[in-house]
Coordinates of C-alpha atoms in Angstrom, one line a residue:
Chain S
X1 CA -93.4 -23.0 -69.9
X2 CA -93.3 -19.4 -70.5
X3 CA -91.1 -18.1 -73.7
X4 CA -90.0 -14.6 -75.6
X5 CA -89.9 -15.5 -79.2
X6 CA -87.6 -13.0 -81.2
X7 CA -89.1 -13.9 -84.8
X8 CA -88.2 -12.7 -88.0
X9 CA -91.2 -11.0 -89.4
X10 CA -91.1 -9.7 -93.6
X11 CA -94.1 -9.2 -95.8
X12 CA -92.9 -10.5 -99.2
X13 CA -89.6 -10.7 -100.8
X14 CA -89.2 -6.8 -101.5
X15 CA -90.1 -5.3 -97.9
X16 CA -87.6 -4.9 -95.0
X17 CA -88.1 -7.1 -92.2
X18 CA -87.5 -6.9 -89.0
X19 CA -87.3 -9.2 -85.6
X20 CA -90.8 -9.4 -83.8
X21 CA -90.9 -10.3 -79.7
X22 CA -93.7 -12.3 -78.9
X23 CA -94.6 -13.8 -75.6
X24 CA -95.7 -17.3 -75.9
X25 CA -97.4 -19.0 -72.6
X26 CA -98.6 -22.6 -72.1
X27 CA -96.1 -24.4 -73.8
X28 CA -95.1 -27.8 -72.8
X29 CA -91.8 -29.7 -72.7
X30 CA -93.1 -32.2 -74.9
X31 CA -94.2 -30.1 -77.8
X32 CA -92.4 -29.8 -81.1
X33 CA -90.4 -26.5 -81.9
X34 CA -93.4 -26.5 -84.9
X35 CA -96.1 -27.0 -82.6
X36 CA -94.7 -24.1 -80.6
X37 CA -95.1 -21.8 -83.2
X38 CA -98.5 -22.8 -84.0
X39 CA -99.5 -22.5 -80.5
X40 CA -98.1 -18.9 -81.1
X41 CA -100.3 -18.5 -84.2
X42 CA -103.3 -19.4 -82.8
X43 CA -102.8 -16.3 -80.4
X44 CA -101.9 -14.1 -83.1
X45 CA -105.0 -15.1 -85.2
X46 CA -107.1 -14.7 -81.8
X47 CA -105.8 -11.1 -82.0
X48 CA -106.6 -10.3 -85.2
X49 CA -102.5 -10.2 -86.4
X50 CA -101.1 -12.7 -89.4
X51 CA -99.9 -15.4 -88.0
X52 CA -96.0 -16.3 -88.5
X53 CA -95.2 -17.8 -92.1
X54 CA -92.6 -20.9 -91.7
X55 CA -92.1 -24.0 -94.3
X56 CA -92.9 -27.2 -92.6
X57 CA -94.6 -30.9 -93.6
X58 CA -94.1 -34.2 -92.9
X59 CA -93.0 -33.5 -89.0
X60 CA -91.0 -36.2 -89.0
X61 CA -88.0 -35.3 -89.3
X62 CA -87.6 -36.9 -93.2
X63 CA -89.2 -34.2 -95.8
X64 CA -86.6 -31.5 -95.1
X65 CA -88.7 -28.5 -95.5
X66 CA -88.6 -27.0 -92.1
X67 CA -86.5 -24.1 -92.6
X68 CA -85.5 -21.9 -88.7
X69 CA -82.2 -20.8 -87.6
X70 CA -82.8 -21.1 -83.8
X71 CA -80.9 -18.9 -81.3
X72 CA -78.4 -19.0 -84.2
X73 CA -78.1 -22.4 -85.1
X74 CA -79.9 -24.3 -88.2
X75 CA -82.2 -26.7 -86.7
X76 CA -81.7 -25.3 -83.5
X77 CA -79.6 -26.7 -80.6
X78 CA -80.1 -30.7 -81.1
X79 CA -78.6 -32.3 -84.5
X80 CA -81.9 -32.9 -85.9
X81 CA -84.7 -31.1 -88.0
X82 CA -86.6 -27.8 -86.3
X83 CA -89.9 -30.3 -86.6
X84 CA -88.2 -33.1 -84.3
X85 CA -86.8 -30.4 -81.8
X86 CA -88.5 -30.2 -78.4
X87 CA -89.2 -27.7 -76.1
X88 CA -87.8 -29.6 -73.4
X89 CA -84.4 -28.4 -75.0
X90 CA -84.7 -24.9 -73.6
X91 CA -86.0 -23.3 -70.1
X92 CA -89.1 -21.8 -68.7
X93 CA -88.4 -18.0 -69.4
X94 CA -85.9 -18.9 -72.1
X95 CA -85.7 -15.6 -75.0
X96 CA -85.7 -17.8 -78.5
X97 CA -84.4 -16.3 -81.5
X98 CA -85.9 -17.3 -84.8
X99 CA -84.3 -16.5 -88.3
X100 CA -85.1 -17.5 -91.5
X101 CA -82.0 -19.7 -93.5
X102 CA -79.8 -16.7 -94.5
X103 CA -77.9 -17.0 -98.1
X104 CA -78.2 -14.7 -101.5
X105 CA -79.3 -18.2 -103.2
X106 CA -82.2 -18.3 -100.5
X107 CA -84.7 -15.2 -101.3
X108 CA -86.8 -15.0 -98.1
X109 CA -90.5 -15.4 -99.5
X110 CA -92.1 -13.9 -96.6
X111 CA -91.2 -14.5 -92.9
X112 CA -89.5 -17.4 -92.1
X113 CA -89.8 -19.3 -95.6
X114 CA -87.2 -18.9 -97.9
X115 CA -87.0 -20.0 -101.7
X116 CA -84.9 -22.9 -102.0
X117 CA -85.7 -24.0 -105.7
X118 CA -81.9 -23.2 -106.3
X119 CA -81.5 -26.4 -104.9
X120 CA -83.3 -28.0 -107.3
X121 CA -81.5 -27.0 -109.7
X122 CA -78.4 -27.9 -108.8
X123 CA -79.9 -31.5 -108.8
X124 CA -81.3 -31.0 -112.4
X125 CA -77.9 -30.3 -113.6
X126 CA -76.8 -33.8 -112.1
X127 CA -78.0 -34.9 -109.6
X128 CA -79.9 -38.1 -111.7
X129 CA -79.1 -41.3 -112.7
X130 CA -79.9 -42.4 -116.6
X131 CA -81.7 -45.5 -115.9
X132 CA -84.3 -47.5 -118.4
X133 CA -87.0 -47.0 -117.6
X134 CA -90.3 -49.5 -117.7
X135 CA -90.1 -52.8 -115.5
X136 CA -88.0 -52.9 -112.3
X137 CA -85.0 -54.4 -112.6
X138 CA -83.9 -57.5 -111.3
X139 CA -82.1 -56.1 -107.7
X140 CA -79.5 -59.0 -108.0
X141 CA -78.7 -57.6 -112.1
X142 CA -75.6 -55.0 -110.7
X143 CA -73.5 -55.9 -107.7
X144 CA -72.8 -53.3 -105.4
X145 CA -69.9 -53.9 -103.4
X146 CA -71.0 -53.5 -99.6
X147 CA -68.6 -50.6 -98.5
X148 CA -69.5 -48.8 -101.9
X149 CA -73.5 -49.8 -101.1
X150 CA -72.7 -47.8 -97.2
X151 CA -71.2 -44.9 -98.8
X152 CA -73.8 -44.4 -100.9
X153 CA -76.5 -44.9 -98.2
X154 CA -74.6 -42.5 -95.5
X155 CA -75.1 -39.9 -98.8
X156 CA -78.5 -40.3 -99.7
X157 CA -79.7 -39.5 -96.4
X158 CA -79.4 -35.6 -97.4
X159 CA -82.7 -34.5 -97.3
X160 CA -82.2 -31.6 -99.0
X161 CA -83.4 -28.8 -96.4
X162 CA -80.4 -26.6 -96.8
X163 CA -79.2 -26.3 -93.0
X164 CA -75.5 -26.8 -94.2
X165 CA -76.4 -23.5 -96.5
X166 CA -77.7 -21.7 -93.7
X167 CA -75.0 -22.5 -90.9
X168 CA -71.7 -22.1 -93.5
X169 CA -70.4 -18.4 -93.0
X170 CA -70.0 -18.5 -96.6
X171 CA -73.9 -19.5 -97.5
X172 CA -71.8 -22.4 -99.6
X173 CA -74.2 -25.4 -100.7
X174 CA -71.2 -27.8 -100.8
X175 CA -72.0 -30.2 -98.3
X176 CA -75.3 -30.3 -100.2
X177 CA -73.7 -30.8 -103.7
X178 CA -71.2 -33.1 -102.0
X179 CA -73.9 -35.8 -100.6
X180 CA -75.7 -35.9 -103.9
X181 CA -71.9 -36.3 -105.9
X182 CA -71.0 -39.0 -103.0
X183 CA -74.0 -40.7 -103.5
X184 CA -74.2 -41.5 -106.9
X185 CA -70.7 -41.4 -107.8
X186 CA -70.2 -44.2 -105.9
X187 CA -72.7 -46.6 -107.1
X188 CA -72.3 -48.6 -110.6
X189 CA -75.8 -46.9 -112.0
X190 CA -74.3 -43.6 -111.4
X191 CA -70.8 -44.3 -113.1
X192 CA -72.1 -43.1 -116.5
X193 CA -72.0 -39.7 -115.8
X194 CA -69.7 -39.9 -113.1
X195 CA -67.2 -36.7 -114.8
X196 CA -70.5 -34.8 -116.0
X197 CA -72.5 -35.0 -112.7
X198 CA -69.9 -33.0 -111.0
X199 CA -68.8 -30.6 -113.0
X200 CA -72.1 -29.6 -114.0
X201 CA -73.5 -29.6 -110.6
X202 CA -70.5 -27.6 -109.3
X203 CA -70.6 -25.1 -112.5
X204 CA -74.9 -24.7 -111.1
X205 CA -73.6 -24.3 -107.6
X206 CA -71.6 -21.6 -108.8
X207 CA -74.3 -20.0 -110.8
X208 CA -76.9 -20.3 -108.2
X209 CA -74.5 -17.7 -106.3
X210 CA -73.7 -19.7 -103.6
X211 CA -69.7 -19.0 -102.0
X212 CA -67.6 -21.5 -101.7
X213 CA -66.4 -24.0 -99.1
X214 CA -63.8 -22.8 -96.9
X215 CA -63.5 -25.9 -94.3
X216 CA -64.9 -24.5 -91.8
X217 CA -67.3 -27.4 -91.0
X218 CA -70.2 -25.7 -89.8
X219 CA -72.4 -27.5 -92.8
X220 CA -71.5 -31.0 -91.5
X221 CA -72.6 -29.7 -88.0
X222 CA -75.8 -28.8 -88.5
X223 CA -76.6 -31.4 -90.9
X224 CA -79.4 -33.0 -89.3
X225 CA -78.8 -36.1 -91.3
X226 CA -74.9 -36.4 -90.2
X227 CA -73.6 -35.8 -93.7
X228 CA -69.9 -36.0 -93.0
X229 CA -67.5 -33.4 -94.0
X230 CA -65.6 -35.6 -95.9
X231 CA -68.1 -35.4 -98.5
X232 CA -66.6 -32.4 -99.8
X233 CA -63.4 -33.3 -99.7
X234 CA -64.2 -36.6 -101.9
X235 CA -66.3 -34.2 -104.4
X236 CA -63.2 -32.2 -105.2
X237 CA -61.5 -35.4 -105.9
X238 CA -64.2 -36.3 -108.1
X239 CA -64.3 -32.8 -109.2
X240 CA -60.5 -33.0 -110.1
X241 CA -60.6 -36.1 -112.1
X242 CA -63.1 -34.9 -114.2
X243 CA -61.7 -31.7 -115.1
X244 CA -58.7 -33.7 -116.1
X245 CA -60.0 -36.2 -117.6
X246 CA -63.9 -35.4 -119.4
X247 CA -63.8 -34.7 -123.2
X248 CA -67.3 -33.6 -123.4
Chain U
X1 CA -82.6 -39.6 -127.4
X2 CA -82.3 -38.4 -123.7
X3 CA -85.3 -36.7 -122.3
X4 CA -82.8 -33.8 -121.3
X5 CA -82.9 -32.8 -125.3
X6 CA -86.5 -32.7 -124.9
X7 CA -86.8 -28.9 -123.9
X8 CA -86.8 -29.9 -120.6
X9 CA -86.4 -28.4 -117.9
X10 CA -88.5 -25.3 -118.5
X11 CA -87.6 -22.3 -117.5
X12 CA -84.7 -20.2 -118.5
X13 CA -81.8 -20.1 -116.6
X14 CA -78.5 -21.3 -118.1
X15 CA -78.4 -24.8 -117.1
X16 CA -75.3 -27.1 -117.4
X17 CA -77.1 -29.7 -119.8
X18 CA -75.6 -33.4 -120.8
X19 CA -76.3 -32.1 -124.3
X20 CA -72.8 -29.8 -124.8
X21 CA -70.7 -30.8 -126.8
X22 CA -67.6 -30.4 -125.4
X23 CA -66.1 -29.1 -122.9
X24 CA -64.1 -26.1 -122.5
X25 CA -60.1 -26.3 -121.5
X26 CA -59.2 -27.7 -118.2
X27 CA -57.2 -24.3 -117.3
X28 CA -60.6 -22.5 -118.4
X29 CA -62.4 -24.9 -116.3
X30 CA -60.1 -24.6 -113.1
X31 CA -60.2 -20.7 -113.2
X32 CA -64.4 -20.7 -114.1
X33 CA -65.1 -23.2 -110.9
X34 CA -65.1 -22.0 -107.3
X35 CA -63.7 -25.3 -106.6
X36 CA -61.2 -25.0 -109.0
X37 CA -60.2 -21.9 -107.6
X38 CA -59.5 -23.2 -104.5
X39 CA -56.8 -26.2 -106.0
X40 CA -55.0 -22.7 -107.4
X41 CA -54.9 -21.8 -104.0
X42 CA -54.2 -24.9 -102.3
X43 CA -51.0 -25.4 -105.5
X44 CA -50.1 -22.5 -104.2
X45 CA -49.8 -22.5 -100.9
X46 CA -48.0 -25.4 -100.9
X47 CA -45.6 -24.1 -102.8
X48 CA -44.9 -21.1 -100.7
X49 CA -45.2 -23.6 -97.7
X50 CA -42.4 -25.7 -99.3
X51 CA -40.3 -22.8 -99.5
X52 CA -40.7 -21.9 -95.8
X53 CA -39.6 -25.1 -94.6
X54 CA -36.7 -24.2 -96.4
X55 CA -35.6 -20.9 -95.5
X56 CA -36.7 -21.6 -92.0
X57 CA -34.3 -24.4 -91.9
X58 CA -31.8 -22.0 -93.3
X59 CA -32.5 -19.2 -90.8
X60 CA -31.0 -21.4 -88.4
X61 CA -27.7 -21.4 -89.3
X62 CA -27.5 -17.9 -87.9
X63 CA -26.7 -20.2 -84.5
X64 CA -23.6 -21.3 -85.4
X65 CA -22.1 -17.5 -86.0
X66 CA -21.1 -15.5 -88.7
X67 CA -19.4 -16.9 -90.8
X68 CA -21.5 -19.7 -91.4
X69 CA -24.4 -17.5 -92.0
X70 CA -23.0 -15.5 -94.2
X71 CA -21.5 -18.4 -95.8
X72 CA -24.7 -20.2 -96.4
X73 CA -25.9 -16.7 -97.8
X74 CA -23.2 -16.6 -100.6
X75 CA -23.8 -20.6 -101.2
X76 CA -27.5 -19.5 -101.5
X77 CA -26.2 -17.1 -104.2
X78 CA -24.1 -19.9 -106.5
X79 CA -26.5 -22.3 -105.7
X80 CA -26.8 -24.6 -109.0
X81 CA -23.2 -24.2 -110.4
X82 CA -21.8 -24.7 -112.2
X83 CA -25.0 -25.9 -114.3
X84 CA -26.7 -22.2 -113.4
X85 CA -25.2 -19.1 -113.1
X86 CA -24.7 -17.4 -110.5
X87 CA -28.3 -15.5 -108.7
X88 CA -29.7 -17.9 -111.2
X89 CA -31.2 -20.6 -108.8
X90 CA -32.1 -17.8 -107.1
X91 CA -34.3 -15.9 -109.9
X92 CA -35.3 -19.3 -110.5
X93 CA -37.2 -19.4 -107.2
X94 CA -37.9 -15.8 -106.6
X95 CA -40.2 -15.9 -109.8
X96 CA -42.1 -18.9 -108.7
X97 CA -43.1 -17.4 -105.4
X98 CA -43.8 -14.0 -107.0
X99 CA -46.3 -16.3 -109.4
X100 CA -47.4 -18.6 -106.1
X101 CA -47.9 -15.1 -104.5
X102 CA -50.2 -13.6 -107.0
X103 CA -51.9 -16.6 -107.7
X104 CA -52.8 -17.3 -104.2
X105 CA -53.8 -13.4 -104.0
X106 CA -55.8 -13.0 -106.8
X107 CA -58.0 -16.9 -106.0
X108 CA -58.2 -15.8 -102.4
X109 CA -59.7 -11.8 -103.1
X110 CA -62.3 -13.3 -106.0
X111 CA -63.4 -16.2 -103.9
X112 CA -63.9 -14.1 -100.6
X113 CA -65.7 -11.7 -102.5
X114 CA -67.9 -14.4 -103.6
X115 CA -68.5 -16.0 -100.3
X116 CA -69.0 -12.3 -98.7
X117 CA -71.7 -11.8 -101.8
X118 CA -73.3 -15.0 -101.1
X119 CA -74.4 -14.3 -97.5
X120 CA -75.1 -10.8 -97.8
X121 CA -77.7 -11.0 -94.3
X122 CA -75.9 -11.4 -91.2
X123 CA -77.9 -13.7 -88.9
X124 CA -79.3 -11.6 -85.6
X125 CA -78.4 -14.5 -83.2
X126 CA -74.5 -14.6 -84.1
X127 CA -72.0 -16.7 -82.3
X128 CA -68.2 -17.1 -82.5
X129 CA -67.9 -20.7 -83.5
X130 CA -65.1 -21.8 -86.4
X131 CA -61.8 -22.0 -84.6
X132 CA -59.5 -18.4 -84.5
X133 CA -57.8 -19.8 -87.2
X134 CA -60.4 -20.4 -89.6
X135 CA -61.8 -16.7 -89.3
X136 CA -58.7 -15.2 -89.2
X137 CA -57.3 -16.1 -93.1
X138 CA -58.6 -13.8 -94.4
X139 CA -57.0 -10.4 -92.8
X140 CA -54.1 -13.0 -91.9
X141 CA -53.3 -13.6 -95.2
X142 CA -53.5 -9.4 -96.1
X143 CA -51.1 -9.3 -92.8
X144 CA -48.6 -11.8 -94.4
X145 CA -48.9 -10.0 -97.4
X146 CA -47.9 -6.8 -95.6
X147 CA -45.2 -8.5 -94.0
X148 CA -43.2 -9.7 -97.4
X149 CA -43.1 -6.4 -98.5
X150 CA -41.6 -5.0 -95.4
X151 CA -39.4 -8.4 -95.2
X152 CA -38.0 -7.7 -98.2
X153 CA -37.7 -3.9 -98.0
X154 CA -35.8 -5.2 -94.8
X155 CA -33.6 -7.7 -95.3
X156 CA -33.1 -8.2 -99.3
X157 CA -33.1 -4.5 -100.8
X158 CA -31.8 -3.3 -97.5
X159 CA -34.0 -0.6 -98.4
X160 CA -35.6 0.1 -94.5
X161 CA -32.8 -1.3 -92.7
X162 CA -30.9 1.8 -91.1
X163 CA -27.8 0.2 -90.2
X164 CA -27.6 -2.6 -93.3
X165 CA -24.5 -3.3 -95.4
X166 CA -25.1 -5.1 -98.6
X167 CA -23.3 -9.1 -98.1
X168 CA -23.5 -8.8 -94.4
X169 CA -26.4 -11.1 -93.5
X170 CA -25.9 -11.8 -90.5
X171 CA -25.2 -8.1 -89.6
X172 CA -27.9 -7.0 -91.1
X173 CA -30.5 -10.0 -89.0
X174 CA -28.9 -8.5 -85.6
X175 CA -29.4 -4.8 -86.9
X176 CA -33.4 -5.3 -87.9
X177 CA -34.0 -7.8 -84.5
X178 CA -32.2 -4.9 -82.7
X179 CA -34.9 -2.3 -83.0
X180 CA -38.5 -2.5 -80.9
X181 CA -40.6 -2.6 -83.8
X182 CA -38.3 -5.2 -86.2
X183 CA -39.0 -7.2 -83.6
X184 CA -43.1 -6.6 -83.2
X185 CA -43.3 -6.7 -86.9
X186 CA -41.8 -10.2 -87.4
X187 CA -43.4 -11.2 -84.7
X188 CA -46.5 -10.7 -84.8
X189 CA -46.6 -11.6 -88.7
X190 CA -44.9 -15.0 -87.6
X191 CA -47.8 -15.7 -85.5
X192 CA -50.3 -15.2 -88.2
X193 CA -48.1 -17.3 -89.9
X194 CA -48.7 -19.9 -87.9
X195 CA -52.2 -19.5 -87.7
X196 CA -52.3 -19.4 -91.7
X197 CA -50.6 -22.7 -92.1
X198 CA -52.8 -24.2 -89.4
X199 CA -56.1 -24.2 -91.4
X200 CA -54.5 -23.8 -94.6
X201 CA -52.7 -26.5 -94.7
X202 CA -55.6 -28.9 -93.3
X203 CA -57.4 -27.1 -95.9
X204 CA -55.4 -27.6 -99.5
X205 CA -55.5 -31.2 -98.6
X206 CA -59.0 -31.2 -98.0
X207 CA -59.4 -29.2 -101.5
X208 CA -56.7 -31.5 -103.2
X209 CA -59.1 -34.8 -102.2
X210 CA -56.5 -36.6 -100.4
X211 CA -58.2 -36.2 -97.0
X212 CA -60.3 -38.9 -95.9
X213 CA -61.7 -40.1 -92.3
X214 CA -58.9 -42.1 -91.7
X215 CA -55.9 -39.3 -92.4
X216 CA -57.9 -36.7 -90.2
X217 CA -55.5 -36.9 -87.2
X218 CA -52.7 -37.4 -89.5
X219 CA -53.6 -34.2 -91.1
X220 CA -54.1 -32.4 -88.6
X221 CA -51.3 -33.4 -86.8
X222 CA -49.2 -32.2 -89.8
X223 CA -50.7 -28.9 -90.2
X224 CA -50.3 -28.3 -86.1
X225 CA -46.7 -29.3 -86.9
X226 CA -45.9 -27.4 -89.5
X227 CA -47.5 -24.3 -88.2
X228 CA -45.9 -24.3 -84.5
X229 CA -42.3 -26.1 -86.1
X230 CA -42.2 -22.9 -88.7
X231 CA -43.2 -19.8 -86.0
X232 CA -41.0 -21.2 -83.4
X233 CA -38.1 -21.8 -85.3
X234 CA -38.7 -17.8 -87.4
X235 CA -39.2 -16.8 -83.9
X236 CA -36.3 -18.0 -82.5
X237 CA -34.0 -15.8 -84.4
X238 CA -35.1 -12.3 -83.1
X239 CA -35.8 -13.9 -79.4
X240 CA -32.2 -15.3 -79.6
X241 CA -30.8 -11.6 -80.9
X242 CA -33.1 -9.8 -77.6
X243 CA -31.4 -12.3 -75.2
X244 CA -28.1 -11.9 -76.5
X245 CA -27.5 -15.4 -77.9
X246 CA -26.6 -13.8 -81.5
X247 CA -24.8 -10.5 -81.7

């Protein structure tokens, strides 16, 4: 296959950017979106140019820290991760557009890598558990009722690339707040700071200048991981009974 | 004891630590939280959306002539006695929309401002994909706006309305539906109307937490409802005045 490659090309943080066109030949069907771009980056090191900066690591499709808007859409045009897209999902001759995740909260560093630490935080402020620590547990010591035990699972998957950020036309990380608050809101370990973990997490969402959710359920599309929209919808719940309820 | 007391984590934004105290006023909290922001808005709008039901409901009287339109019009005035006096009911209600109004106004213009702030790059691949009525609440909700004010320039203060005699109602609908642009005015504003309602009211009870998987089609079916029940039945007013129905 033959490709143009419409990349977004920035020095650092502080310079403009602009999109690049690049013409990439020789690429197979069965490559990886990633392996397409380094097939492009061996060419531009042949010619002397830097090659294209992009976030990427376990290429599995688990580590979350591939990072492209393709032809518009986070991920690209399949629901899964940039690293488990494959070129058999476009055409020979196909023109490819490649962005970097746009939001205020995601700085581009240079390229197509963008900081995402705000996302971190947002899981400092409550996204944790207070467990003992030391010896495991005994797994049978809480019962977690099956439905609850789903719930939580469907949650946890969020793999924390920030895709829902990228596709919501409000650069909102609720859907990413939301699977964290599901997750361990649910579960009998998280109940202690069941009221705390949201507010807090919500008041750092708000901080990190992210906007905020408008239901237009892009996030939920382009969640590789299928986090459902309804996630946000039970955080303001939870949200709701903590700001009515939490004395501290 | 918790490792959170520690100094940890390191660097210096303002983080929302386990270690407060307490916590500031629920109002405060509501009007600090983007989320919170959103159940003013979501309050609100159901409010205003109650109300509609209401006067649509009302409007139609204007179908059985005259008198019973005008009638319902003086009821609307003594409404409440002999507990209230009379235009109390009426003040009563007109201050709580006014407040619904504002409320809804002021959430809607801080929030947008943050979401518009929070995406500042526009992508260079864009595409057209949250439904018409999702991207249109926005300027649809400044249309509305737009809309009451000339609504009640129109048909309360009589203030627009060439022909208009104060306690004439019914006189006054026919007058206001009997000019081109009464009619493209109401018209068009009771099809962003619809539109509003459609997302907004899928919306509120999305932000109010009593969606869930299983109400989706109920939800939606509601909102769909109450969006094409309350523009066809407004509509039907100036459309029966064009055709001659009401005169």
């Amino acid at each position: 296959m033959k490709l143009t490659l419409r990349v977004w090309r920035q020095k650092n943080a502080d310079a403009p950017g602009a999109m690049a066109a690049y013409e990439v030949d020789g690429v197979s069907p069965d490559m990886s979106f990633l392996e397409m771009l380094d097939t492009l980056n061996e060419d531009l090191i042949v010619q002397g140019e830097d090659p294209v900066a992009f976030d990427h690591d376990c290429r599995e499709g688990i580590c979350g820290a591939c990072s492209l808007v393709i032809n518009g859409d986070a991920h690209g045009p399949e629901r899964t991760t940039a690293c488990q897209l494959h070129m058999r999902s476009f055409r020979d001759g196909d023109t490819i557009d490649v962005e970097p995740w746009r939001a205020a909260a995601f700085p581009v560093v240079r390229d197509l890598v963008v900081d995402r630490t705000a996302l971190d935080r947002i899981i400092q402020s409550g996204g944790y558990v207070t467990a003992p620590t030391g010896s495991a547990p005994d797994a049978h010591a809480v019962a977690v009722p099956k439905p609850d035990a789903d719930h939580a699972f469907v949650h946890a998957e969020c793999i924390g690339c920030g895709a829902c950020v990228a596709a919501c036309p409000n650069g909102s990380a609720s859907l990413f707040t939301a699977a964290k608050v599901n997750h361990l809101n649910v579960l009998p370990q998280g109940a202690p700071e069941r009221e705390s973990r949201v507010l807090d997490m919500v008041a750092q969402m708000d901080a990190e200048g992210f906007g905020g959710c408008t239901l237009a359920g892009e996030c939920a599309t382009a969640c590789p991981k299928g986090i459902p929209l309804q996630a946000i919808t039970t955080m303001n719940k939870e949200w709701l009974r903590a700001a009515r309820t939490s004395k501290r | 004891m918790s490792w959170t007391s520690c100094g940890w984590p390191p660097y210096g934004r303002r983080m929302a630590l386990a270690t407060r105290d307490r916590r500031p006023p629920t109002v405060r909290t509501l009007w600090d939280s983007s989320v919170g922001k959103k159940t003013v808005m979501a309050v609100t709008g159901l409010i205003m959306l109650g109300y509609l039901v209401a006067h649509m409901a009302g409007n139609l009287k204007i179908f059985f002539g005259a008198d019973e339109f005008n009638g319902y019009a003086h009821w609307l005035r003594h409404l409440g006695a002999p507990v209230l006096h009379s235009h109390w009911a009426l003040w009563i209600v007109r201050v709580g929309l006014v407040v619904s109004v504002v409320l809804h106004g002021v959430c809607a213009f801080q929030l947008s401002r943050r979401d518009i702030k929070a995406r500042p790059v526009r992508y260079a691949h864009t595409k057209a994909r949250t439904s018409y009525a999702t991207r249109t609440m926005r300027w649809g909700g400044v249309i509305l706006a737009l809309f009451v004010v000339w609504h009640l320039l129109d048909l309360t203060t009589l203030t627009v309305n060439e022909n208009a005699q104060a306690g004439h109602p019914y006189e006054n609908v026919v007058a206001t539906f009997s000019t081109w642009y009464g009619n493209v005015v109401y018209i068009v504003a009771m099809l962003a109307l619809g539109l509003h309602i459609r997302h907004g009211f899928w919306s509120a009870a999305q932000t109010l937490g009593v969606g869930s998987a299983a109400r989706a089609r109920l939800l939606k079916g509601a909102a769909n409802l109450l969006a094409a029940g309350l523009t066809i039945g407004f509509i039907s007013v100036p459309v029966a005045v064009m055709t001659g129905v009401v005169n």
